Coordinates of C-alpha atoms in Angstrom, one line a residue:
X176 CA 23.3 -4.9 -5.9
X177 CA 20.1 -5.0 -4.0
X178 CA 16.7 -4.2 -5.4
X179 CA 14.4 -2.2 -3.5
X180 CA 11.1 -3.3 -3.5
X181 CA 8.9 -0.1 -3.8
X182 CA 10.3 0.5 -6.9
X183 CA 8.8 0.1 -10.2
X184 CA 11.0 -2.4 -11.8
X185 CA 11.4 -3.0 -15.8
X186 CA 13.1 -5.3 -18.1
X187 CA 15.6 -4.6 -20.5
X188 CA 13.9 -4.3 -24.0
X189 CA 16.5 -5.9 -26.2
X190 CA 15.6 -5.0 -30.4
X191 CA 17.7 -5.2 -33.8
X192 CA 18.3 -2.0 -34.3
X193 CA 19.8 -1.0 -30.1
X194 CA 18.9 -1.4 -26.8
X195 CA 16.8 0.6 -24.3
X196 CA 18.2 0.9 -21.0
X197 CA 15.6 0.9 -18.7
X198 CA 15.7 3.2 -15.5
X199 CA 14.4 1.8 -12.1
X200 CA 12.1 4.4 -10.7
X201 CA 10.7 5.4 -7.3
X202 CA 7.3 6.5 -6.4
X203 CA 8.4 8.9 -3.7
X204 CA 12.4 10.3 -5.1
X205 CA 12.8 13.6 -5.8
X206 CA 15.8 13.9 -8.0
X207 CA 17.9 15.8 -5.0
X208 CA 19.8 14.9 -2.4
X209 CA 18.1 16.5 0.5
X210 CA 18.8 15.9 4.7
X211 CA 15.4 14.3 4.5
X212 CA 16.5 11.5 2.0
X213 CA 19.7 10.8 4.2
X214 CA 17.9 10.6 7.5
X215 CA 15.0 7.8 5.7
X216 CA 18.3 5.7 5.2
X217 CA 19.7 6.1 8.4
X218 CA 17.0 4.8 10.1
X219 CA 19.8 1.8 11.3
X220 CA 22.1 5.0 12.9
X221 CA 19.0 6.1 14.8
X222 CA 18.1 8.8 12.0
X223 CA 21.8 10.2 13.2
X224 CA 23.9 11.1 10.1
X225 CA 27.1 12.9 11.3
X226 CA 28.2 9.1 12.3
X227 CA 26.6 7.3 9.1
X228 CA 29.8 5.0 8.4
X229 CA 27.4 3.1 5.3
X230 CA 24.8 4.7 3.6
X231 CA 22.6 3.6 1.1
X232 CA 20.7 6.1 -1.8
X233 CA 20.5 3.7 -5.0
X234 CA 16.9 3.9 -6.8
X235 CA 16.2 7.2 -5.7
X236 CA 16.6 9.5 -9.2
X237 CA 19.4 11.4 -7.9
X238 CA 20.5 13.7 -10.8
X239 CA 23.4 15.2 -8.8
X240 CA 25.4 14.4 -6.1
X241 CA 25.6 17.2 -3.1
X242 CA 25.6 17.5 0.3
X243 CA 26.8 14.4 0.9
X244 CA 30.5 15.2 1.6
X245 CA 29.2 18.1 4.2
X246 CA 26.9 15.9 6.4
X247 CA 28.2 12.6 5.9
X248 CA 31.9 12.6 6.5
X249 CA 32.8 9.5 8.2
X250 CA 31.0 7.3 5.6
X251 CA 32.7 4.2 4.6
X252 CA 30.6 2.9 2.1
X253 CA 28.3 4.1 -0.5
X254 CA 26.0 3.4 -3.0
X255 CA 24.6 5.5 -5.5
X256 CA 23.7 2.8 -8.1
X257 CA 21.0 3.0 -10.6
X258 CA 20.4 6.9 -10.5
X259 CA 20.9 9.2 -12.9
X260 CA 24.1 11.5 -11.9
X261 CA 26.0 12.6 -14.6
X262 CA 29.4 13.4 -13.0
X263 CA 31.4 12.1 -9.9
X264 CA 31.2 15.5 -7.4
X265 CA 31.2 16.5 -4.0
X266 CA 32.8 13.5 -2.4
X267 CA 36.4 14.3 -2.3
X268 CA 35.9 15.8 1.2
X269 CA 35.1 12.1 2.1
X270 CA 38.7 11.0 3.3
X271 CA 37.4 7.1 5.1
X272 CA 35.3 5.8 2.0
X273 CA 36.6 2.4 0.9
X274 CA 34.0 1.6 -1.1
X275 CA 32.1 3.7 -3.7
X276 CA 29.4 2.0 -6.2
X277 CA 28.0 4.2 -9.2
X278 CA 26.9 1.4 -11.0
X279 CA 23.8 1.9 -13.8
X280 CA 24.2 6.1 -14.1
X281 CA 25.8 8.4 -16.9
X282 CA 29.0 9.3 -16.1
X283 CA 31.3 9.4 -18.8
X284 CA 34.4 11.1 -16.9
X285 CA 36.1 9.3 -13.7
X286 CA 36.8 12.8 -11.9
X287 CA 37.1 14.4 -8.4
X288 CA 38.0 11.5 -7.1
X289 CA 41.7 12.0 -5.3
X290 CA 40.3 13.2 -2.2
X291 CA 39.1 10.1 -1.0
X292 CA 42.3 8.4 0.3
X293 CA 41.1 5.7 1.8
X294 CA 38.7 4.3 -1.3
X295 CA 39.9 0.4 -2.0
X296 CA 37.3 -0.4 -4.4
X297 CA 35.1 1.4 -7.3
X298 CA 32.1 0.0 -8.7
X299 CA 31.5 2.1 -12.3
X300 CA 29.6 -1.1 -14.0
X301 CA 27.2 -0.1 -17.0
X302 CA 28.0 4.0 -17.5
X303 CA 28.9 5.9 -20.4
X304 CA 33.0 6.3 -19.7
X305 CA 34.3 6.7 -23.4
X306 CA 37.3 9.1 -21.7
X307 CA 39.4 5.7 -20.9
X308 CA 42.5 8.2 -20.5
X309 CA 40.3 9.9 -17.6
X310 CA 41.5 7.0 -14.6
X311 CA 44.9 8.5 -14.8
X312 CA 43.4 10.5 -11.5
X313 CA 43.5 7.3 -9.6
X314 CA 47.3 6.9 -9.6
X315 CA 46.8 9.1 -6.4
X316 CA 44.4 6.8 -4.9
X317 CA 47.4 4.6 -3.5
X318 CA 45.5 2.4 -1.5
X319 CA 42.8 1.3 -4.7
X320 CA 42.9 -2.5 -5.0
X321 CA 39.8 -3.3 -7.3
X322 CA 37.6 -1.4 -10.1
X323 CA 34.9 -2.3 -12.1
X324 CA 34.4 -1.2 -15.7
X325 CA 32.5 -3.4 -17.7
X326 CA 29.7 -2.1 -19.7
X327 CA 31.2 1.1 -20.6
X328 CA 32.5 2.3 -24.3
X329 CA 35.7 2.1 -23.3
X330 CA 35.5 -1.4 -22.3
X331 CA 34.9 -2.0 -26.2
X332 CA 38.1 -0.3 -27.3
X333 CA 41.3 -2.6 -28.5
X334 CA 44.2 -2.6 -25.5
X335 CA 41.7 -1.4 -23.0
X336 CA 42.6 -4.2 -19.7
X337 CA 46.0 -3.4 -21.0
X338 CA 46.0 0.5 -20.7
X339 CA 44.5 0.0 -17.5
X340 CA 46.6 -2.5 -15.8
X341 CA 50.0 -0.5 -16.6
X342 CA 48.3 2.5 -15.9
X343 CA 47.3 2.1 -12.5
X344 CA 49.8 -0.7 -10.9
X345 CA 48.5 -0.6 -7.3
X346 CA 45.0 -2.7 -8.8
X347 CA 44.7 -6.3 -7.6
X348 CA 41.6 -6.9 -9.5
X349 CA 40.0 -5.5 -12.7
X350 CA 36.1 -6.3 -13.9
X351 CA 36.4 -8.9 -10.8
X352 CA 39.4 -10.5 -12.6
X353 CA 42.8 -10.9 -10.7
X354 CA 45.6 -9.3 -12.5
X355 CA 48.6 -11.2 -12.9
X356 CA 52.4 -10.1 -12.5
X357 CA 53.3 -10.9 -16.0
X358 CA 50.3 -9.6 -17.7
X359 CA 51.4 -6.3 -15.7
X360 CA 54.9 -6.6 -17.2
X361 CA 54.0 -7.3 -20.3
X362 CA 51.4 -4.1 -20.6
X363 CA 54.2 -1.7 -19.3
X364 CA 56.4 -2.8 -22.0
X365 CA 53.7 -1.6 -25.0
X366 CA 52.3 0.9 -23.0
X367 CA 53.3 4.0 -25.5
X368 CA 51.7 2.1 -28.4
X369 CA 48.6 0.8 -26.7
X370 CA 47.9 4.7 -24.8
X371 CA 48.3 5.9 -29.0
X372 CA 46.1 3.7 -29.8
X373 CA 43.3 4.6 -27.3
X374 CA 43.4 8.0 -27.5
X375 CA 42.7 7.8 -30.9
X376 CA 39.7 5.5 -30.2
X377 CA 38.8 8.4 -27.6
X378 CA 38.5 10.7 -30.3
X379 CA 36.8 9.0 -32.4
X380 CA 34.3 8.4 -30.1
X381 CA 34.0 12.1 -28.9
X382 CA 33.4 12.5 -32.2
X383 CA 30.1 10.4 -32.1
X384 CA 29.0 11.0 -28.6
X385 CA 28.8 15.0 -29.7
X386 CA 26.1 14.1 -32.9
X387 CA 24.7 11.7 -31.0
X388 CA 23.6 14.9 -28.6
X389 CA 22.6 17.0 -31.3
X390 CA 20.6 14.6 -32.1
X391 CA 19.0 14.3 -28.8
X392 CA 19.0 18.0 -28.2
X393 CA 16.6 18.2 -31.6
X394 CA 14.1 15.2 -30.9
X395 CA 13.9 16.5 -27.5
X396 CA 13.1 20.4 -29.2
X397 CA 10.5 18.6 -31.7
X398 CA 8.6 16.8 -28.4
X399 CA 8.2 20.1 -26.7
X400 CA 6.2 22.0 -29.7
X401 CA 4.5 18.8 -29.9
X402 CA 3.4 19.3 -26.6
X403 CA 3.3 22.9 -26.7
X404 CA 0.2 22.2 -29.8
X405 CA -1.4 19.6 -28.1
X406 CA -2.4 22.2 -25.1
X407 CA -3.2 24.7 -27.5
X408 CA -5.7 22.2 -29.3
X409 CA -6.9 21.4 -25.7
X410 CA -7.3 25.4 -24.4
X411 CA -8.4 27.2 -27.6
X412 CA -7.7 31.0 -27.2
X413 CA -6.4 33.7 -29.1
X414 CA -5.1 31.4 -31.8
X415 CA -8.8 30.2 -32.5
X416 CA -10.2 33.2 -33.1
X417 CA -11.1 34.1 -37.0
X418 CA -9.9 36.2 -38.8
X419 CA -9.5 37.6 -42.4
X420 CA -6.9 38.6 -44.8
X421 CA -5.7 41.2 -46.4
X422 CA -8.0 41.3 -49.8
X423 CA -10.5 40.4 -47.2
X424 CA -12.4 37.4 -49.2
X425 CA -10.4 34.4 -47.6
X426 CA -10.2 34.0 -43.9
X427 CA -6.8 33.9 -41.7
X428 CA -8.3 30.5 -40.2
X429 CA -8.7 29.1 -43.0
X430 CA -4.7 30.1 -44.6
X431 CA -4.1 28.2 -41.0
X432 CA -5.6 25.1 -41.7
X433 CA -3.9 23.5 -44.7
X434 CA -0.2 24.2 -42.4
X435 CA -2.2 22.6 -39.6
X436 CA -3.9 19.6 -41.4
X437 CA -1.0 17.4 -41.5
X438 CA 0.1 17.6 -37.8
X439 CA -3.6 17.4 -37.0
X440 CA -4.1 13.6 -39.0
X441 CA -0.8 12.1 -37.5
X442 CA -2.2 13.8 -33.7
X443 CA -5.7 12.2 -34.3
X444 CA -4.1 8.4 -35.6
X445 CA -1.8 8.4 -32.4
X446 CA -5.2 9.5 -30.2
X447 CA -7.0 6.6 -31.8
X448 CA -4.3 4.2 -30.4
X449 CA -5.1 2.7 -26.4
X450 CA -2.5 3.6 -23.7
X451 CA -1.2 0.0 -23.5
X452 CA -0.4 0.1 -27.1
X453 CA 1.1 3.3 -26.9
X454 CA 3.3 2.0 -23.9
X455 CA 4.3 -1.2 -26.0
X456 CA 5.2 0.8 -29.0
X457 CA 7.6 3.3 -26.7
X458 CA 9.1 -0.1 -24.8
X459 CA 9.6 -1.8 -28.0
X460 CA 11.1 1.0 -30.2
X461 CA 14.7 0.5 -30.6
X462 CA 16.7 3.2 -29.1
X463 CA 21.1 3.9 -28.6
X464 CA 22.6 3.2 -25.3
X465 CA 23.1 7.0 -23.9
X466 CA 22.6 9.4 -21.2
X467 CA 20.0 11.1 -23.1
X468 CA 17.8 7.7 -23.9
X469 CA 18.1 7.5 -20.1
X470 CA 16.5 10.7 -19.4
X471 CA 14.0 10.3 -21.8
X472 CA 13.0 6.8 -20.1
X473 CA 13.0 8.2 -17.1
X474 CA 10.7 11.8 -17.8
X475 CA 8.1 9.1 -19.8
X476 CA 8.1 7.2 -16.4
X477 CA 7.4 10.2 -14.5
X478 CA 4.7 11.5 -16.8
X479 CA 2.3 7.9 -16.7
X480 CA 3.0 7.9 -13.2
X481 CA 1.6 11.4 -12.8
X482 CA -1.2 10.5 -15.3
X483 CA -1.9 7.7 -12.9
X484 CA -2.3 9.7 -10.4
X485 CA -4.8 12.3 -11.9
X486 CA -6.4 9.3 -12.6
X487 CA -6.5 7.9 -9.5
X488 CA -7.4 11.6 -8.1
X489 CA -10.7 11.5 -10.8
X490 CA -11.9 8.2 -9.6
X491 CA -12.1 9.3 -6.0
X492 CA -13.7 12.1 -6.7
X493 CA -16.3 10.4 -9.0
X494 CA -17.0 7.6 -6.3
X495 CA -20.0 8.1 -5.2
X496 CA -20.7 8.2 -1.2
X497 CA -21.9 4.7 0.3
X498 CA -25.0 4.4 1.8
X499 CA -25.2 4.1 5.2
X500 CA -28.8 4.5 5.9
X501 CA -31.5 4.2 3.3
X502 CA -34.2 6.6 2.5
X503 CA -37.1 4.9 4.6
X504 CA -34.6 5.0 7.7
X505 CA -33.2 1.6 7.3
X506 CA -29.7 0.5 8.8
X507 CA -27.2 -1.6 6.6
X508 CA -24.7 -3.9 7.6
X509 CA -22.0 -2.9 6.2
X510 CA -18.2 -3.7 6.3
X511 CA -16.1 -1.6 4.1
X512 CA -12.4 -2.5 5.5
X513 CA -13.3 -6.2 5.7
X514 CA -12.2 -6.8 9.1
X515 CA -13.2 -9.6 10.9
X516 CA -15.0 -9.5 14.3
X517 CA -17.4 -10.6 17.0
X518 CA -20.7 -9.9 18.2
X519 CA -21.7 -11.3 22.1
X520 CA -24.2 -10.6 24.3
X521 CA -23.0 -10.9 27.6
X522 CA -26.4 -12.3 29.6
X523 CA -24.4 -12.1 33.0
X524 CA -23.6 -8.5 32.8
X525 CA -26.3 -7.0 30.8
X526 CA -24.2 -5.5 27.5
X527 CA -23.2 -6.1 24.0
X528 CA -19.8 -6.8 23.4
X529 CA -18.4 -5.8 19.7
X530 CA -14.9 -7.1 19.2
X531 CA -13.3 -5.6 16.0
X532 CA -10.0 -6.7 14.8
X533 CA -8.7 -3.9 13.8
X534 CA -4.8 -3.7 12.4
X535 CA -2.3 -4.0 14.8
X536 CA -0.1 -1.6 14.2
X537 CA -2.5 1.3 13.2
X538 CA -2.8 4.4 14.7
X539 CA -6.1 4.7 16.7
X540 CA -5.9 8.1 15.3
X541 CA -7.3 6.5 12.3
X542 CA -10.1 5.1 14.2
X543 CA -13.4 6.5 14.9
X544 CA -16.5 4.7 16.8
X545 CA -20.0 6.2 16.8
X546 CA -23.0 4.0 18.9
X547 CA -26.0 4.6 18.7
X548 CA -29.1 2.7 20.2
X549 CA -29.5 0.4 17.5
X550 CA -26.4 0.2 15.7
X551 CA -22.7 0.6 15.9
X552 CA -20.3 2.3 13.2
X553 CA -16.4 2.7 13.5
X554 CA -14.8 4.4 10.4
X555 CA -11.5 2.6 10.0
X556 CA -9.1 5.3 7.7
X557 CA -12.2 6.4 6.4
X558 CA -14.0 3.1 5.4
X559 CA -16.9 2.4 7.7
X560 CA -17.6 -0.7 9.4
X561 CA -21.6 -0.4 10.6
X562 CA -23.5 -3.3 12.2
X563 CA -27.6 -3.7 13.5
X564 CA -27.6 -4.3 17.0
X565 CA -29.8 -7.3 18.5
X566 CA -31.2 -5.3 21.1
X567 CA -31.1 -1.6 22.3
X568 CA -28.2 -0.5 23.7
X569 CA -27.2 3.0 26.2
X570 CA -24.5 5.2 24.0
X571 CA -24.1 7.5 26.4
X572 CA -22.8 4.2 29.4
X573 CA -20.6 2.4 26.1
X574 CA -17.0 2.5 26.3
X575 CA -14.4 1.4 23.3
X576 CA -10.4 0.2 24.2
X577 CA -8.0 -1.3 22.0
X578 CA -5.9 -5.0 22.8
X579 CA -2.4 -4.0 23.7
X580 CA -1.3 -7.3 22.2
X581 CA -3.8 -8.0 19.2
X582 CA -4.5 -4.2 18.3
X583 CA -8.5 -5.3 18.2
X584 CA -10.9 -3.0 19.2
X585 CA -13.4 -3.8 22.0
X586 CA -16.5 -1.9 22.0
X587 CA -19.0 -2.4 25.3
X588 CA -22.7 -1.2 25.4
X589 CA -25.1 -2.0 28.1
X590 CA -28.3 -2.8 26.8
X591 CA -31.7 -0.4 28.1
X592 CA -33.2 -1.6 30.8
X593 CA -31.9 -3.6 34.0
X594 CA -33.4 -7.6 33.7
X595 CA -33.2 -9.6 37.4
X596 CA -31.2 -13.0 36.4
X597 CA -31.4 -15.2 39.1
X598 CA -28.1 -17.3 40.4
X599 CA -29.1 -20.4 41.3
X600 CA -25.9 -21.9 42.2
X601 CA -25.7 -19.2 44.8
X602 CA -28.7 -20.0 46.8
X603 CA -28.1 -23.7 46.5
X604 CA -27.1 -25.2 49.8
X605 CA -24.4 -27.3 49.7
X606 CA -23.7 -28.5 53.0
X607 CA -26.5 -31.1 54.1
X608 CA -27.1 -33.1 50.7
X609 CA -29.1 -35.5 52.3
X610 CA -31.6 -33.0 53.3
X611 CA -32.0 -31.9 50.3
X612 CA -33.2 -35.3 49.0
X613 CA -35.8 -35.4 52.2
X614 CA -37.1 -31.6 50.8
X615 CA -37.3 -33.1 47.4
X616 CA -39.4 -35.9 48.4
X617 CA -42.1 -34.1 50.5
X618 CA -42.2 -31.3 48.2
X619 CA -43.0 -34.4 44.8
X620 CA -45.8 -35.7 47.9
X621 CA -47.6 -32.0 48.0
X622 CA -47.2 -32.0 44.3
X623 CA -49.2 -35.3 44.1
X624 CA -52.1 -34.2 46.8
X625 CA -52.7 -31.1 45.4
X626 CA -53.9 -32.9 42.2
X627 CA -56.1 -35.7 44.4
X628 CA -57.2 -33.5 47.3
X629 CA -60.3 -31.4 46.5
X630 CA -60.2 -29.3 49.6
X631 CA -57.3 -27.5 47.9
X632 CA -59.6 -26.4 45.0
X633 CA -61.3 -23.2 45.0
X634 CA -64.0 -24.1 42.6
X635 CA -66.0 -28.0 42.9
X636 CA -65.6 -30.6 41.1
X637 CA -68.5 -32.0 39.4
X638 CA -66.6 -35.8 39.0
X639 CA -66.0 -35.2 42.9
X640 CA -69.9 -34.5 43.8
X641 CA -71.1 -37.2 41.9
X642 CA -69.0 -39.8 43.4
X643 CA -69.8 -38.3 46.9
X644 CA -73.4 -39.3 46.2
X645 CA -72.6 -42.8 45.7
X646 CA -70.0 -43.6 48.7
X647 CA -72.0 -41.4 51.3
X648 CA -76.0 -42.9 50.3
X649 CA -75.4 -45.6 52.9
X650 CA -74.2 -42.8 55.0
X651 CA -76.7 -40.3 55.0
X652 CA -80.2 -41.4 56.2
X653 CA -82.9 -39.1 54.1
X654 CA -85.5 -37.4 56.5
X655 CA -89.3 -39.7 56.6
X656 CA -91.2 -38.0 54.2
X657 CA -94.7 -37.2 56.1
X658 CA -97.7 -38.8 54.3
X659 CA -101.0 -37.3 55.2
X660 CA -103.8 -39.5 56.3
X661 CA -107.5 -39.3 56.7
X662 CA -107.3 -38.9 60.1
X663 CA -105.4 -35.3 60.1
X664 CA -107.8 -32.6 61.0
X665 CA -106.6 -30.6 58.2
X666 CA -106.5 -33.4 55.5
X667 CA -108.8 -32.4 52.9
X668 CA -109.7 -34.7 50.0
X669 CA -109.4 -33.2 46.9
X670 CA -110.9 -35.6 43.9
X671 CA -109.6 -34.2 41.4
X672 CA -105.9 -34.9 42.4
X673 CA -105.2 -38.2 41.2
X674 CA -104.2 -41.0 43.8
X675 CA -100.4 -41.2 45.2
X676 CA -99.0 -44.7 43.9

């Protein structure tokens, strides 16, 4: 049998006084057989059921079989294993089924079942079949080679491979065991005192299989009130109110309280007990092998998984909204899904270039970008991914694709403002080399004279003038200074002057 992993799988709890039989639950069955169910596992048919030749519904909490026989009815194999269907029906319009597993449910009746000519092989492993006398119905299916009974209550009774093998002489194989051609012979011969003997058993166990409902029909009674109080203690109403008796001295609340004190203590220790002890103390209470214990596994499954999910519903609704942008305008960097990604700047072309690696197969649906001129958000099923630009981008000229092999997002924004960027390795000639060298050569000369030459200054240089004075005074002859003499008619001698030396 295979195991389907979205289920919620549990061990068998194994205690002194029984066993609990542990159902395997689903997170998204229904209980029903619906068109919907049978087209989710046909998905290897094309969704197509009218042509289904193997179909697959084990794990799913089926309760009852239906349908199956009107939409399905060139199936060939089936299983219905680990569900919860309490008697073999509508499946005798399937006339091609060979193989048929109802492994791990309740059926305590093999019925219904000679319509299905063709079936070869029955899988009824770990069920409640205590009617051994029931697979008399089989004789019909001629062409039945192998069946599986092990686990059952009749498996336990005395002369029960016996009853079986000289009952139904077309099996090969019983509980995967061959059957032999003596052991056959040998079972026809005490077949009137071994079918005495299990009807007797059959009784007998009728007889315990009917208290052991009553039993189950009365704990299941005493869990409902029990319920029924606990939401009456949760919504107070009419019952709350006070009121007084007849003499008019004690009140009706209070005659209440003593018949209510009791259940009220045992109510408040189970409160005081933490769900995971609660959950050990169901798992670990020993508890018979029957349909009913089944049930009862399986509603307690179905309630913590709804509690989980009110739980689950609470928490989102408690989470607080993240903070995208703080109070004084500030922009956080933020990266909820925790995807990885890439942040260029594309020089050449002017832009920003975001690239996001977003899940491959996910729906772009899902995906919602947002730029704006200093920062980028993309919500990614609802969890935001928001990064500070470098620079200022244009929203209005960005564009966003996805990879059609990687899935990533690519997010392009030109940045404000257009800046020249000058290709040098376009207005590099390449043809005369050598003249290249000659330009390189006279333009490292100009270089050099421009820092000797003064003429190319347009303000002096004192280091300049000064050595001008020293190189050209050989040079330059001074003018003959005129010295006056006595003999100038406009000479005059002034004494007080002191003498030129």
């Amino acid at each position: 049998m295979g195991l389907n992993l979205r289920m919620y799988v549990r061990k068998l709890e194994r205690q002194p006084g029984g066993l609990k039989i542990l159902v395997l639950t689903s997170a998204m069955s229904s209980g029903a057989v619906t068109e919907d169910l049978i087209r989710r596992n046909a998905e290897h048919n094309d969704s197509e059921i009218f042509s289904l030749e193997e179909l697959s519904l084990h794990q799913q909490e089926i309760q009852k079989l239906e349908n199956i026989d009107k939409w399905c009815q060139d199936l060939k194999i089936l299983y219905l294993q680990n569900n919860l269907i309490a008697k073999i029906e509508n499946i005798s319009r399937l006339k091609k089924l060979q193989y048929l597993n109802l492994a791990l449910n309740n059926i305590e009746k093999i019925e219904n079942l000679e319509g299905c000519e063709g079936l070869e092989k029955l899988d009824l492993t770990v069920n409640f079949v205590g009617e051994l006398s029931s697979i008399k119905i089989l004789q019909r299916n001629i062409h039945l080679k192998e069946i599986f009974l092990m686990g059952n209550p009749c498996a336990d009774f005395e002369g029960y491979r016996e009853f079986v093998v000289a009952t139904l002489q077309q099996l090969q194989r019983l509980d995967g065991k061959e059957i032999e051609r003596s052991e056959r012979i040998k079972a026809l011969q005490n077949y009137p005192v071994i079918e005495q003997k299990i009807r007797e058993q059959e009784k007998a166990y009728c007889l315990k299989r009917s208290k052991e409902k009553e039993e189950a029909e009365r704990k299941l009674q005493e869990e409902e009130e029990k319920e029924k109080q606990k939401e009456n203690r949760n919504n107070p109403g009419f019952n709350e109110r006070s009121y007084t008796s007849i003499d008019n001295t004690i009140p009706y609340s209070l005659l209440q309280e003593k018949d209510n004190q009791q259940p009220a203590l045992e109510e408040k220790k189970v409160s005081e007990k933490t769900p995971d002890e609660l959950d050990k103390e169901f798992w670990e209470k020993p508890t018979l092998f029957t349909p009913e214990s089944r049930l009862e596994t399986h509603r307690y499954l179905v309630k913590q998984r709804k509690d989980k999910e009110k739980l689950s519903d609470r928490k989102k609704k408690q989470k607080p909204p993240r903070t995208l942008i703080t109070a004084d305008g500030r922009v956080l960097n933020i990266n909820e899904p925790k995807l990885d990604f890439s942040l260029k700047d594309d020089e050449e072309n002017n832009q920003i270039v975001l690239d996001l690696a977003v899940y491959r197969f996910m729906d772009t649906s899902l995906i919602d970008v947002d730029v704006q001129p200093t920062y980028v958000r993309v919500m990614v099923k609802g969890k935001p991914f928001q990064l500070v630009l470098p620079v200022e981008v244009k929203p209005d000229s960005s564009f966003a694709k996805r990879s059609q092999t990687t899935g990533h997002l690519v997010i392009t924004m030109p940045k404000v403002g257009e800046v020249i960027v000058a290709k040098r390795k376009a207005c590099k000639p390449v043809k005369n080399p050598e003249g290249n060298k000659l330009q390189e050569k006279k333009g490292s000369k100009e270089v050099e004279k421009l820092e000797v030459d003064p003429s190319k200054y347009s303000f002096p240089d004192v280091t300049n003038i000064v050595q001008e004075k020293k190189t050209t005074s050989g040079r330059i002859q001074a003018k003959p200074q005129v010295v006056p003499c006595a003999e100038d008619p406009d000479f005059e001698d002034n004494l007080e002057v002191p003498p030129l030396i």
